[in-house]
Amino acid sequence: MPDSSALHSASSALAAGRQVQSGLIRAISENLANADSVPTTPGGAPYARKIAVFAPVVADAPGDPVGRIVRDTTGFRSRYDPTNPGADLQGYVRLPNVNIAVESADLQRVIRNYELSLNASSSIKTLTQATINLIG
């Protein structure tokens, strides 16, 4: 019969993966939602991209593996738009440091990682059931 620790490992990874993927999806969603937001006051600060930072996961210890959400410190983009209410004295509007292509790729990666964990767990369950059928 397949080692029960394999099934336990796969189910633990899937459970932790759900929390991690949820935190990542939340940060990515906020980034995408604010990718085109502009400040409403002259020279104001734009939305800063959020990044999920992970905490170490200890076996059988409760806790969210997404330890915290931090702001990306890369520079903001700017666009010349002197008619915008958020423009500075030179007529430039600072834009969020969010790259929609990067966020979309990150979202696809998160989804694919979750699917792989789900498939691994399903494969182990199928193997266990097949072994039980052979024995019985």
Coordinates of N, CA and C in Angstrom, one line a residue:
M1 N 0.8 -1.2 0.0 CA 0.0 0.0 0.0 C 0.9 1.2 0.0
P2 N 0.5 2.3 -0.7 CA 1.3 3.5 -0.8 C 1.5 4.1 0.6
D3 N 2.6 4.7 0.8 CA 2.9 5.3 2.1 C 1.9 6.4 2.4
S4 N 1.3 6.3 3.6 CA 0.3 7.3 4.0 C 0.9 8.7 4.2
S5 N 2.2 8.7 4.4 CA 2.9 10.0 4.6 C 2.8 10.8 3.3
A6 N 2.8 10.1 2.1 CA 2.7 10.8 0.9 C 1.4 11.5 0.7
L7 N 0.3 10.8 1.1 CA -1.0 11.4 1.0 C -1.1 12.6 2.0
H8 N -0.5 12.4 3.2 CA -0.5 13.5 4.2 C 0.3 14.7 3.7
S9 N 1.4 14.4 3.1 CA 2.2 15.5 2.6 C 1.5 16.3 1.5
A10 N 0.9 15.5 0.6 CA 0.2 16.1 -0.5 C -1.0 16.9 0.0
S11 N -1.8 16.4 0.9 CA -2.9 17.2 1.4 C -2.5 18.4 2.2
S12 N -1.3 18.2 3.0 CA -0.8 19.4 3.7 C -0.3 20.5 2.7
A13 N 0.3 20.1 1.7 CA 0.8 21.0 0.7 C -0.4 21.7 0.0
L14 N -1.5 21.0 -0.3 CA -2.6 21.5 -0.9 C -3.3 22.6 0.1
A15 N -3.4 22.2 1.3 CA -4.0 23.1 2.3 C -3.2 24.4 2.4
A16 N -1.8 24.3 2.6 CA -1.0 25.4 2.7 C -1.0 26.2 1.4
G17 N -1.0 25.5 0.3 CA -1.1 26.1 -1.1 C -2.3 27.0 -1.2
R18 N -3.4 26.5 -0.7 CA -4.7 27.3 -0.7 C -4.5 28.7 -0.1
Q19 N -3.9 28.7 1.1 CA -3.6 29.9 1.8 C -2.7 30.8 1.1
V20 N -1.6 30.2 0.6 CA -0.6 31.0 -0.2 C -1.2 31.6 -1.4
Q21 N -1.9 30.7 -2.2 CA -2.5 31.2 -3.5 C -3.5 32.3 -3.2
S22 N -4.3 32.1 -2.1 CA -5.3 33.1 -1.8 C -4.6 34.5 -1.5
G23 N -3.5 34.5 -0.7 CA -2.8 35.7 -0.5 C -2.2 36.3 -1.7
L24 N -1.7 35.5 -2.6 CA -1.1 36.0 -3.8 C -2.2 36.6 -4.7
I25 N -3.3 35.8 -4.8 CA -4.4 36.3 -5.7 C -4.9 37.6 -5.2
R26 N -5.0 37.8 -3.9 CA -5.5 39.0 -3.3 C -4.6 40.2 -3.7
A27 N -3.3 40.0 -3.5 CA -2.3 41.1 -3.8 C -2.4 41.4 -5.3
I28 N -2.4 40.3 -6.2 CA -2.4 40.5 -7.6 C -3.7 41.3 -8.1
S29 N -4.8 40.9 -7.5 CA -6.1 41.5 -7.8 C -6.1 43.0 -7.5
E30 N -5.6 43.3 -6.3 CA -5.5 44.7 -5.9 C -4.6 45.5 -6.9
N31 N -3.5 44.9 -7.3 CA -2.5 45.5 -8.2 C -3.2 45.8 -9.5
L32 N -3.9 44.8 -10.0 CA -4.6 44.9 -11.3 C -5.7 46.0 -11.3
A33 N -6.4 46.0 -10.2 CA -7.5 46.9 -10.0 C -7.0 48.4 -9.9
N34 N -5.8 48.6 -9.5 CA -5.3 49.9 -9.3 C -4.2 50.3 -10.3
A35 N -4.0 49.5 -11.3 CA -2.9 49.7 -12.3 C -3.0 51.0 -13.0
D36 N -4.2 51.5 -13.2 CA -4.4 52.8 -13.9 C -4.9 54.0 -13.0
S37 N -4.8 53.8 -11.7 CA -5.3 54.8 -10.8 C -4.2 55.9 -10.8
V38 N -4.7 57.2 -10.7 CA -3.8 58.3 -10.6 C -4.1 59.1 -9.4
P39 N -3.1 59.8 -8.9 CA -3.4 60.7 -7.7 C -4.4 61.7 -8.0
T40 N -5.2 62.2 -7.0 CA -6.2 63.2 -7.2 C -5.7 64.6 -6.8
T41 N -4.5 64.6 -6.2 CA -4.0 65.9 -5.8 C -2.7 66.2 -6.5
P42 N -2.3 67.4 -6.8 CA -1.1 67.7 -7.6 C 0.1 67.1 -6.9
G43 N 0.9 66.4 -7.6 CA 2.1 65.8 -7.1 C 1.9 64.6 -6.1
G44 N 0.6 64.2 -6.0 CA 0.3 63.1 -5.1 C 1.0 61.8 -5.4
A45 N 1.0 60.9 -4.4 CA 1.6 59.6 -4.5 C 0.6 58.7 -5.1
P46 N 1.0 57.9 -6.1 CA 0.1 56.9 -6.8 C 0.1 55.6 -6.0
Y47 N -0.7 54.7 -6.4 CA -0.8 53.4 -5.8 C 0.5 52.7 -6.0
A48 N 1.0 52.1 -4.9 CA 2.2 51.3 -5.0 C 1.9 49.8 -5.0
R49 N 2.5 49.1 -5.9 CA 2.3 47.7 -6.1 C 2.5 46.9 -4.8
K50 N 1.7 45.9 -4.6 CA 1.8 45.1 -3.4 C 2.5 43.8 -3.7
I51 N 3.3 43.3 -2.8 CA 4.0 42.0 -2.9 C 3.7 41.2 -1.7
A52 N 3.3 39.9 -1.9 CA 3.1 39.0 -0.7 C 4.5 38.5 -0.3
V53 N 4.8 38.6 1.0 CA 6.0 38.0 1.6 C 5.6 36.9 2.4
F54 N 6.3 35.7 2.2 CA 5.9 34.5 2.9 C 6.7 34.3 4.2
A55 N 6.0 33.7 5.2 CA 6.6 33.3 6.4 C 6.9 31.8 6.3
P56 N 7.9 31.4 7.1 CA 8.3 30.0 7.0 C 7.1 29.1 7.5
V57 N 6.9 28.0 6.9 CA 5.8 27.1 7.3 C 6.4 26.0 8.1
V58 N 5.9 25.9 9.3 CA 6.3 24.8 10.2 C 5.3 23.7 10.2
A59 N 5.7 22.5 10.1 CA 4.7 21.4 10.1 C 3.8 21.4 11.3
D60 N 2.5 21.2 11.1 CA 1.5 21.1 12.1 C 1.4 22.4 13.0
A61 N 1.9 23.5 12.5 CA 1.8 24.8 13.2 C 0.8 25.7 12.5
P62 N -0.2 26.2 13.2 CA -1.2 27.1 12.6 C -0.5 28.4 12.2
G63 N -1.1 29.0 11.2 CA -0.5 30.3 10.8 C -0.6 30.5 9.3
D64 N -0.7 31.7 8.9 CA -0.9 32.0 7.5 C 0.5 32.1 6.9
P65 N 0.8 31.3 5.8 CA 2.1 31.3 5.2 C 2.4 32.7 4.5
V66 N 1.3 33.4 4.2 CA 1.6 34.8 3.6 C 1.8 35.6 4.9
G67 N 3.0 35.9 5.2 CA 3.3 36.6 6.4 C 2.9 38.0 6.4
R68 N 3.1 38.7 5.3 CA 2.7 40.1 5.2 C 2.7 40.6 3.8
I69 N 2.1 41.7 3.6 CA 2.0 42.3 2.3 C 2.8 43.6 2.4
V70 N 3.8 43.7 1.5 CA 4.7 44.9 1.5 C 4.5 45.7 0.2
R71 N 4.9 46.9 0.2 CA 4.8 47.8 -1.0 C 6.1 47.6 -1.8
D72 N 5.9 47.5 -3.1 CA 7.1 47.5 -4.0 C 7.7 48.8 -4.0
T73 N 9.0 48.9 -3.9 CA 9.8 50.1 -3.8 C 10.3 50.6 -5.2
T74 N 10.0 49.9 -6.3 CA 10.5 50.3 -7.6 C 9.9 51.6 -7.9
G75 N 10.5 52.4 -8.8 CA 10.1 53.7 -9.2 C 8.7 53.7 -9.9
F76 N 8.0 54.8 -9.7 CA 6.7 55.0 -10.4 C 6.9 55.4 -11.8
R77 N 6.0 55.1 -12.6 CA 6.0 55.6 -14.0 C 5.5 57.0 -14.0
S78 N 5.7 57.7 -15.1 CA 5.1 59.1 -15.2 C 4.6 59.3 -16.6
R79 N 3.7 60.2 -16.7 CA 3.1 60.6 -18.0 C 2.9 62.1 -18.0
Y80 N 3.2 62.7 -19.1 CA 2.9 64.1 -19.3 C 1.5 64.3 -19.5
D81 N 0.8 65.0 -18.6 CA -0.6 65.3 -18.8 C -1.0 66.5 -17.9
P82 N -0.6 67.7 -18.4 CA -0.8 68.9 -17.6 C -2.3 69.2 -17.2
T83 N -3.2 68.6 -17.9 CA -4.6 68.9 -17.6 C -5.2 68.0 -16.5
N84 N -4.4 67.0 -16.1 CA -4.8 66.0 -15.0 C -4.7 66.7 -13.7
P85 N -5.7 66.6 -12.8 CA -5.7 67.2 -11.5 C -4.5 66.7 -10.6
G86 N -4.0 65.5 -10.9 CA -2.9 65.0 -10.1 C -1.5 65.4 -10.7
A87 N -1.4 66.2 -11.7 CA -0.2 66.6 -12.3 C 0.6 67.5 -11.4
D88 N 2.0 67.3 -11.4 CA 2.8 68.2 -10.6 C 3.0 69.5 -11.4
L89 N 3.9 70.4 -10.9 CA 4.1 71.7 -11.5 C 4.7 71.6 -12.9
Q90 N 5.4 70.6 -13.2 CA 5.9 70.4 -14.6 C 4.9 69.7 -15.5
G91 N 3.7 69.3 -15.0 CA 2.7 68.7 -15.8 C 2.7 67.2 -15.9
Y92 N 3.6 66.6 -15.1 CA 3.7 65.1 -15.1 C 2.8 64.5 -14.0
V93 N 2.2 63.4 -14.3 CA 1.4 62.6 -13.4 C 2.2 61.4 -13.1
R94 N 2.3 61.1 -11.8 CA 3.0 59.8 -11.4 C 2.0 58.7 -11.4
L95 N 2.4 57.6 -12.1 CA 1.5 56.4 -12.2 C 2.0 55.3 -11.4
P96 N 1.1 54.3 -11.1 CA 1.5 53.2 -10.3 C 2.6 52.4 -10.9
N97 N 3.4 51.7 -10.1 CA 4.5 50.9 -10.6 C 4.0 49.4 -10.8
V98 N 2.8 49.3 -11.4 CA 2.2 48.1 -11.7 C 2.3 47.8 -13.2
N99 N 2.8 46.6 -13.5 CA 2.9 46.2 -14.9 C 1.9 45.1 -15.1
I100 N 0.9 45.4 -15.9 CA -0.2 44.4 -16.1 C 0.3 43.1 -16.7
A101 N 1.2 43.1 -17.5 CA 1.8 41.8 -18.1 C 2.4 41.0 -17.0
V102 N 3.2 41.6 -16.1 CA 3.8 40.9 -15.0 C 2.7 40.3 -14.1
E103 N 1.7 41.1 -13.7 CA 0.7 40.7 -12.8 C -0.1 39.5 -13.5
S104 N -0.4 39.6 -14.7 CA -1.1 38.5 -15.4 C -0.3 37.2 -15.4
A105 N 1.0 37.4 -15.7 CA 1.9 36.2 -15.7 C 1.9 35.6 -14.3
D106 N 2.0 36.4 -13.2 CA 2.0 36.0 -11.9 C 0.7 35.2 -11.5
L107 N -0.4 35.8 -12.0 CA -1.7 35.1 -11.7 C -1.8 33.8 -12.4
Q108 N -1.3 33.7 -13.6 CA -1.2 32.4 -14.3 C -0.4 31.4 -13.6
R109 N 0.8 31.8 -13.1 CA 1.7 30.9 -12.3 C 1.0 30.4 -11.0
V110 N 0.3 31.3 -10.3 CA -0.4 30.9 -9.1 C -1.5 29.9 -9.4
I111 N -2.2 30.1 -10.4 CA -3.3 29.1 -10.8 C -2.7 27.8 -11.2
R112 N -1.6 27.8 -12.0 CA -1.0 26.6 -12.4 C -0.4 25.8 -11.2
N113 N 0.3 26.5 -10.3 CA 0.8 25.8 -9.1 C -0.3 25.2 -8.3
Y114 N -1.4 25.8 -8.1 CA -2.5 25.2 -7.4 C -3.0 24.0 -8.1
E115 N -3.2 24.1 -9.4 CA -3.6 22.9 -10.2 C -2.7 21.7 -10.1
L116 N -1.4 22.0 -10.1 CA -0.4 20.9 -9.9 C -0.5 20.3 -8.5
S117 N -0.7 21.0 -7.5 CA -0.9 20.5 -6.2 C -2.1 19.6 -6.1
L118 N -3.2 20.1 -6.7 CA -4.4 19.4 -6.7 C -4.3 18.1 -7.5
N119 N -3.6 18.1 -8.6 CA -3.3 16.9 -9.4 C -2.5 15.9 -8.6
A120 N -1.5 16.3 -7.9 CA -0.6 15.4 -7.1 C -1.4 14.7 -6.1
S121 N -2.3 15.5 -5.4 CA -3.1 14.9 -4.3 C -4.1 13.9 -4.9
S122 N -4.7 14.2 -6.0 CA -5.6 13.3 -6.7 C -4.9 12.0 -7.2
S123 N -3.7 12.1 -7.7 CA -2.9 11.0 -8.2 C -2.6 10.0 -7.0
I124 N -2.3 10.6 -5.9 CA -1.9 9.7 -4.7 C -3.2 9.0 -4.2
K125 N -4.3 9.7 -4.2 CA -5.6 9.1 -3.8 C -6.0 8.0 -4.8
T126 N -5.8 8.2 -6.0 CA -6.1 7.2 -7.0 C -5.2 5.9 -6.9
L127 N -3.9 6.2 -6.6 CA -3.0 5.1 -6.4 C -3.3 4.3 -5.1
T128 N -3.7 5.0 -4.1 CA -4.1 4.3 -2.8 C -5.3 3.5 -3.1
Q129 N -6.3 4.0 -3.8 CA -7.5 3.3 -4.1 C -7.3 2.0 -4.9
A130 N -6.4 2.2 -5.9 CA -6.0 1.0 -6.8 C -5.3 -0.1 -5.9
T131 N -4.5 0.4 -5.0 CA -3.8 -0.6 -4.1 C -4.8 -1.3 -3.2
I132 N -5.7 -0.6 -2.7 CA -6.8 -1.2 -1.9 C -7.6 -2.2 -2.7
N133 N -7.9 -1.9 -3.9 CA -8.7 -2.8 -4.8 C -7.9 -4.0 -5.1
L134 N -6.6 -3.9 -5.2 CA -5.7 -5.1 -5.5 C -5.7 -6.0 -4.3
I135 N -5.6 -5.4 -3.1 CA -5.5 -6.2 -1.9 C -6.8 -6.9 -1.6
G136 N -7.9 -6.1 -1.8 CA -9.3 -6.6 -1.4 C -9.8 -7.5 -2.5

